[in-house]
Amino acid sequence: INAEYGECLSATWFEALMASKRSQRLESALEIVNNQHRSFVAQAAMAAKDYSRCFQEMRNVMAAVVVVLESIPIASFSKETGDPQVRAYGRNLALTTDERSLLGKLLIDNLKTSISNAEEVQTTQADELETNNGYATETVLQLDRFRNFVIEKRAFALVKSFSTAIHKLAKYAAADPNPYLLSFDEKEAKKYEKARQKMQEDYVFYHLLLGDLNRHQALLMRQELAFHEAQLDRSVSLQEKMLTEERARVVQEARDGYQIAFDYAKENLPSTHPFVLRIGFSFAIILYDFLDNPDAAVDLANTIHREVAPRVLDANKSAEAAVRLEALPILQELEEKLFLWTVVQPMDPQDPKCYDAKSLDQLLEPLIKETPK
């Protein structure tokens, strides 16, 4: 009896302890969510190029939002059955436009840096191999280990950790009933409509970001075995095949993210939204970098630059600064890619393809049918 009583007492104590920890976690999350200046430290850290602190702060904000969404029943956000205090918290459950921009810039810039570092390591290795007649010296092996453990594993861990939270936020952005929308009064038509548009933008943004994370991860992934893993046996071809299949899977996930964003934006966002520019540009990069279709990529990029970009910029002249600035980095990168692609594979200016005003639907159609190489 004592043993059974002791077990029962331990179980009760453990449940109380877990409930207390969950309560403390939720309380901390609510404090972060309700803070109007919750991303100030992250923005300051970004400006100071303290990326580790910026990552930590943005991770805390996203984790806090997810904890609140997972811990509080949806009915608590409703005007009829909910609590006014909870509804006040609910209005802060969406990332602001500035927070979205900061998150995207932080993640993508970090991955671009990793890709650049990996390319530099690869160039140094090639020079070392050429100097030593193809023999993999200790320097080559050290560079290989550096690329593997310091560059690649850190980048992949970053993608994995943020992708989990982004997937959850995307799910809640499309949820019906939506906790964020329930926090607003439908009778206040302007505020409610603005909140509804915010959720639609968030859903597209999160899937675009997931596509970008997977695309940059695919660029960073090796297509050949590391020097210290290469062996003169049959397992080499098998391992390289596995690398190719894994890269193809990541590319497909990137395409899926862009396709979901494209389908949803086509139905729910205006054709002049800055995300339209980003979606088209993302598809152009997929065509060029992974589907070995540079002509279609240049066609699509030219169409976006010639038709979509002016329309988007003109329509958002009077929008808030954060919205206007969303289109500018995309347009700048689009122009850089166009210059690079047309220099590498120049097109005849008299070629009618340069001026063929194809619709985005026609240009995007091959993406649904082709398989990544």
C-alpha positions in Angstrom: 0.0 0.0 0.0 2.8 2.4 0.9 4.5 1.6 -2.4 1.3 2.2 -4.3 0.7 5.4 -2.3 4.2 6.5 -3.0 3.8 5.9 -6.7 0.6 7.8 -6.8 2.1 10.7 -4.8 5.1 10.8 -7.2 2.8 10.9 -10.2 0.7 13.7 -8.8 3.8 15.7 -7.9 5.2 15.1 -11.4 2.0 16.3 -13.1 1.9 19.3 -10.8 5.5 20.1 -11.7 4.8 19.8 -15.4 1.8 22.0 -15.1 3.8 24.6 -13.3 6.5 24.5 -15.9 3.9 24.8 -18.7 2.4 27.7 -16.9 5.7 29.5 -16.5 6.5 28.9 -20.1 3.2 30.3 -21.2 3.6 33.3 -18.9 7.0 34.1 -20.4 5.6 33.7 -23.9 2.7 36.0 -23.2 5.1 38.6 -21.8 7.2 38.5 -25.1 4.1 38.5 -27.3 2.5 41.5 -25.6 5.7 43.6 -25.7 5.3 46.3 -28.3 9.1 46.5 -28.7 9.8 42.8 -28.8 12.0 43.0 -31.9 13.9 46.1 -31.0 16.9 44.2 -29.6 16.9 42.0 -32.7 16.9 45.0 -35.0 19.6 46.7 -33.0 21.7 43.5 -33.1 21.2 43.2 -36.9 22.3 46.8 -37.4 25.4 46.0 -35.2 26.0 42.8 -37.2 25.6 40.7 -34.1 23.9 37.9 -35.9 24.0 35.4 -33.1 22.1 37.7 -30.8 19.7 38.6 -33.6 19.0 34.9 -34.3 18.4 34.3 -30.6 16.0 37.3 -30.3 14.0 36.3 -33.4 13.9 32.7 -32.3 12.5 33.8 -29.0 9.8 35.9 -30.6 8.7 33.1 -33.0 8.8 30.5 -30.2 6.7 32.7 -27.9 4.0 33.1 -30.6 3.9 29.4 -31.2 3.7 28.6 -27.5 0.7 31.0 -27.1 -1.0 29.5 -30.2 -0.5 25.9 -29.0 -1.4 26.6 -25.3 -4.5 28.7 -25.4 -7.7 27.2 -26.8 -9.0 29.0 -29.9 -12.4 29.6 -28.2 -10.6 31.9 -25.8 -9.9 34.4 -28.6 -13.6 34.6 -29.6 -15.7 37.7 -28.6 -18.6 35.5 -27.4 -16.7 32.9 -25.4 -13.3 34.3 -24.9 -11.5 36.5 -22.4 -10.8 40.2 -23.2 -7.2 39.9 -21.9 -6.6 36.9 -24.1 -8.1 38.7 -27.1 -5.7 41.6 -26.5 -2.8 39.1 -26.6 -4.3 37.6 -29.8 -3.9 40.9 -31.7 -0.1 40.6 -31.3 0.2 37.0 -32.6 1.2 38.0 -36.1 4.7 39.1 -37.0 4.8 42.8 -38.1 6.0 43.7 -41.6 9.3 44.9 -40.1 9.7 41.6 -38.3 9.0 39.6 -41.4 11.6 41.6 -43.4 14.1 41.2 -40.6 13.5 37.4 -40.4 13.8 36.9 -44.1 16.9 39.0 -44.5 18.6 37.4 -41.5 18.1 33.8 -42.6 18.8 34.3 -46.4 21.8 36.6 -45.8 23.3 34.0 -43.5 22.7 31.2 -46.0 24.2 33.2 -48.8 27.3 33.8 -46.7 27.5 30.1 -46.1 27.3 29.4 -49.8 29.9 32.0 -50.5 32.3 30.5 -47.9 31.7 27.0 -49.3 32.6 28.2 -52.8 35.7 29.9 -51.5 36.8 26.7 -49.7 36.1 24.7 -52.9 38.3 27.1 -54.9 41.1 26.8 -52.5 40.9 23.0 -52.5 41.0 23.0 -56.3 44.2 25.2 -56.3 45.8 22.9 -53.7 44.9 19.8 -55.8 46.3 21.3 -59.0 49.5 22.2 -57.2 49.9 18.6 -55.9 48.8 16.8 -59.2 45.4 15.8 -57.8 46.7 14.4 -54.5 44.5 15.2 -51.5 46.9 16.6 -49.0 46.2 17.2 -45.4 45.3 20.8 -46.2 42.6 19.6 -48.6 41.2 17.3 -46.0 41.3 20.0 -43.3 39.4 22.4 -45.6 36.9 19.5 -46.3 36.3 19.0 -42.6 35.9 22.8 -42.1 33.3 23.0 -44.9 31.5 20.0 -43.5 31.3 20.8 -39.8 31.6 24.6 -39.7 29.8 25.7 -42.8 27.3 23.0 -44.0 26.2 21.5 -40.7 25.6 24.9 -39.1 23.6 26.1 -42.1 21.5 22.9 -42.3 20.8 23.1 -38.5 19.7 26.7 -39.0 17.3 25.8 -41.7 15.9 22.9 -39.7 15.4 24.9 -36.5 13.6 27.8 -38.1 11.6 25.7 -40.6 9.8 24.0 -37.8 8.5 27.2 -36.3 7.8 28.7 -39.8 5.7 25.6 -40.7 3.6 26.0 -37.5 3.1 29.7 -38.1 2.0 29.0 -41.7 -0.5 26.5 -40.4 -2.0 28.9 -37.9 -2.1 31.7 -40.6 -4.4 29.5 -42.7 -6.4 28.1 -39.7 -10.2 28.5 -39.7 -11.3 29.7 -37.2 -8.2 31.9 -37.0 -7.0 32.9 -33.5 -5.6 36.2 -34.7 -8.8 37.1 -36.7 -11.0 36.2 -33.7 -9.3 38.8 -31.7 -10.7 41.5 -33.9 -14.3 42.7 -34.0 -16.0 42.0 -37.4 -18.1 45.1 -36.8 -15.0 47.2 -37.1 -14.8 46.5 -40.8 -11.5 48.3 -41.6 -9.5 46.8 -38.8 -10.9 43.3 -39.4 -10.2 43.5 -43.2 -6.7 44.7 -42.5 -6.2 41.8 -40.1 -7.6 39.3 -42.7 -5.2 40.6 -45.4 -2.3 40.4 -42.8 -3.0 36.6 -42.4 -3.2 36.1 -46.1 0.2 37.9 -46.6 1.7 35.9 -43.7 0.6 32.6 -45.3 2.3 33.5 -48.6 5.4 34.9 -46.8 6.0 31.8 -44.7 5.8 29.5 -47.7 8.0 31.7 -49.8 10.5 31.7 -46.9 10.3 27.9 -46.7 11.0 27.7 -50.4 14.0 30.1 -50.1 15.4 28.1 -47.2 15.2 24.9 -49.1 16.5 26.5 -52.3 19.6 27.9 -50.6 20.1 24.6 -48.7 20.1 22.7 -52.1 22.7 25.1 -53.4 24.9 24.4 -50.4 24.5 20.6 -50.6 27.3 18.7 -52.2 26.9 16.7 -55.4 30.0 14.7 -54.8 31.4 12.8 -51.8 33.7 14.6 -49.4 37.4 13.7 -49.8 37.6 11.9 -46.5 34.5 9.8 -47.4 35.6 8.8 -50.9 36.7 5.2 -51.1 37.7 3.0 -54.0 34.8 0.5 -53.7 31.2 0.1 -54.9 29.8 2.2 -52.1 31.0 5.4 -53.7 28.4 5.4 -56.5 25.7 4.4 -54.0 26.5 7.2 -51.7 26.7 9.7 -54.5 23.3 8.5 -55.7 21.9 9.1 -52.2 23.4 12.6 -52.2 21.7 13.4 -55.6 18.4 12.0 -54.4 18.5 14.0 -51.2 19.3 17.2 -53.1 16.4 16.5 -55.5 14.1 16.1 -52.5 15.2 19.5 -51.1 14.7 21.1 -54.5 11.2 19.6 -54.7 10.4 21.0 -51.3 11.5 24.4 -52.4 9.3 24.1 -55.5 6.4 23.0 -53.4 6.8 26.0 -51.1 6.8 28.4 -54.1 3.9 26.6 -55.8 1.7 26.8 -52.6 2.6 30.5 -52.3 1.8 31.1 -56.0 -1.5 29.3 -55.9 -2.7 31.0 -52.8 -1.5 34.5 -53.8 -3.2 34.1 -57.2 -6.5 33.7 -55.4 -6.1 36.0 -52.4 -3.5 38.7 -53.1 -3.7 41.6 -55.6 -1.5 41.2 -58.7 0.4 44.4 -57.6 1.5 42.9 -54.2 5.3 42.8 -53.8 5.1 39.1 -53.1 4.0 38.6 -56.8 7.4 39.9 -57.8 9.2 37.6 -55.4 7.2 34.5 -56.5 8.0 35.0 -60.1 11.7 35.7 -59.4 11.9 32.5 -57.2 10.6 30.4 -60.1 13.1 31.9 -62.5 15.9 30.9 -60.2 14.6 27.4 -59.9 14.5 27.1 -63.7 18.1 28.3 -64.0 19.8 26.7 -61.1 18.1 23.3 -60.8 16.0 22.5 -64.0 18.8 23.4 -66.5 16.4 25.6 -68.5 18.2 29.0 -68.8 16.2 30.2 -71.7 12.9 29.9 -69.8 14.5 31.5 -66.8 15.7 34.5 -68.8 12.3 34.8 -70.5 10.5 34.7 -67.1 12.9 37.2 -65.5 12.6 39.6 -68.4 8.8 39.4 -68.2 8.8 40.1 -64.5 11.3 43.0 -64.9 9.4 44.5 -67.9 5.8 43.9 -66.9 5.4 43.0 -63.2 8.0 45.2 -61.5 6.7 48.6 -62.8 3.2 47.7 -61.9 4.1 46.6 -58.4 6.3 49.7 -57.7 3.7 52.1 -59.1 0.8 50.5 -57.1 2.8 50.7 -53.8 3.9 54.3 -54.0 1.6 55.4 -51.2 2.0 52.2 -49.0 3.9 52.2 -45.7 7.7 52.2 -46.0 8.1 48.6 -44.9 5.8 47.5 -47.8 7.5 49.7 -50.4 11.0 48.4 -49.3 9.9 44.8 -49.7 10.0 45.1 -53.5 13.3 46.9 -53.9 15.8 44.1 -52.7 13.9 41.6 -55.0 14.1 44.0 -58.0 17.8 44.7 -57.4 18.6 40.9 -57.2 16.5 40.3 -60.3 18.5 42.9 -62.2 21.7 41.3 -61.0 20.6 37.9 -62.0 19.5 39.1 -65.4 22.8 40.7 -66.0 24.7 37.5 -64.9 22.5 35.2 -67.0 22.6 37.2 -70.2 26.4 37.7 -69.9 26.9 34.0 -69.4 24.5 33.1 -72.1 23.9 36.3 -74.1 20.7 36.6 -76.1 20.4 38.3 -79.5 18.5 41.6 -78.9 16.7 40.9 -82.2 15.4 37.6 -80.9 11.7 37.9 -80.6 11.8 35.9 -77.3 13.3 38.9 -75.6 10.1 40.9 -76.3 7.5 38.1 -76.3 5.0 39.2 -73.6 4.1 35.8 -72.3 1.8 35.6 -69.3 3.2 34.3 -66.0 0.8 31.3 -66.1 2.3 30.2 -69.4 5.9 30.7 -68.2 5.3 28.9 -64.9 3.5 25.9 -66.5 6.7 23.9 -67.3 7.6 24.0 -63.5 4.6 21.7 -62.7 5.6 19.1 -65.3 9.4 19.0 -65.2 11.4 16.9 -62.7 14.5 18.4 -60.9 17.7 17.0 -62.3 
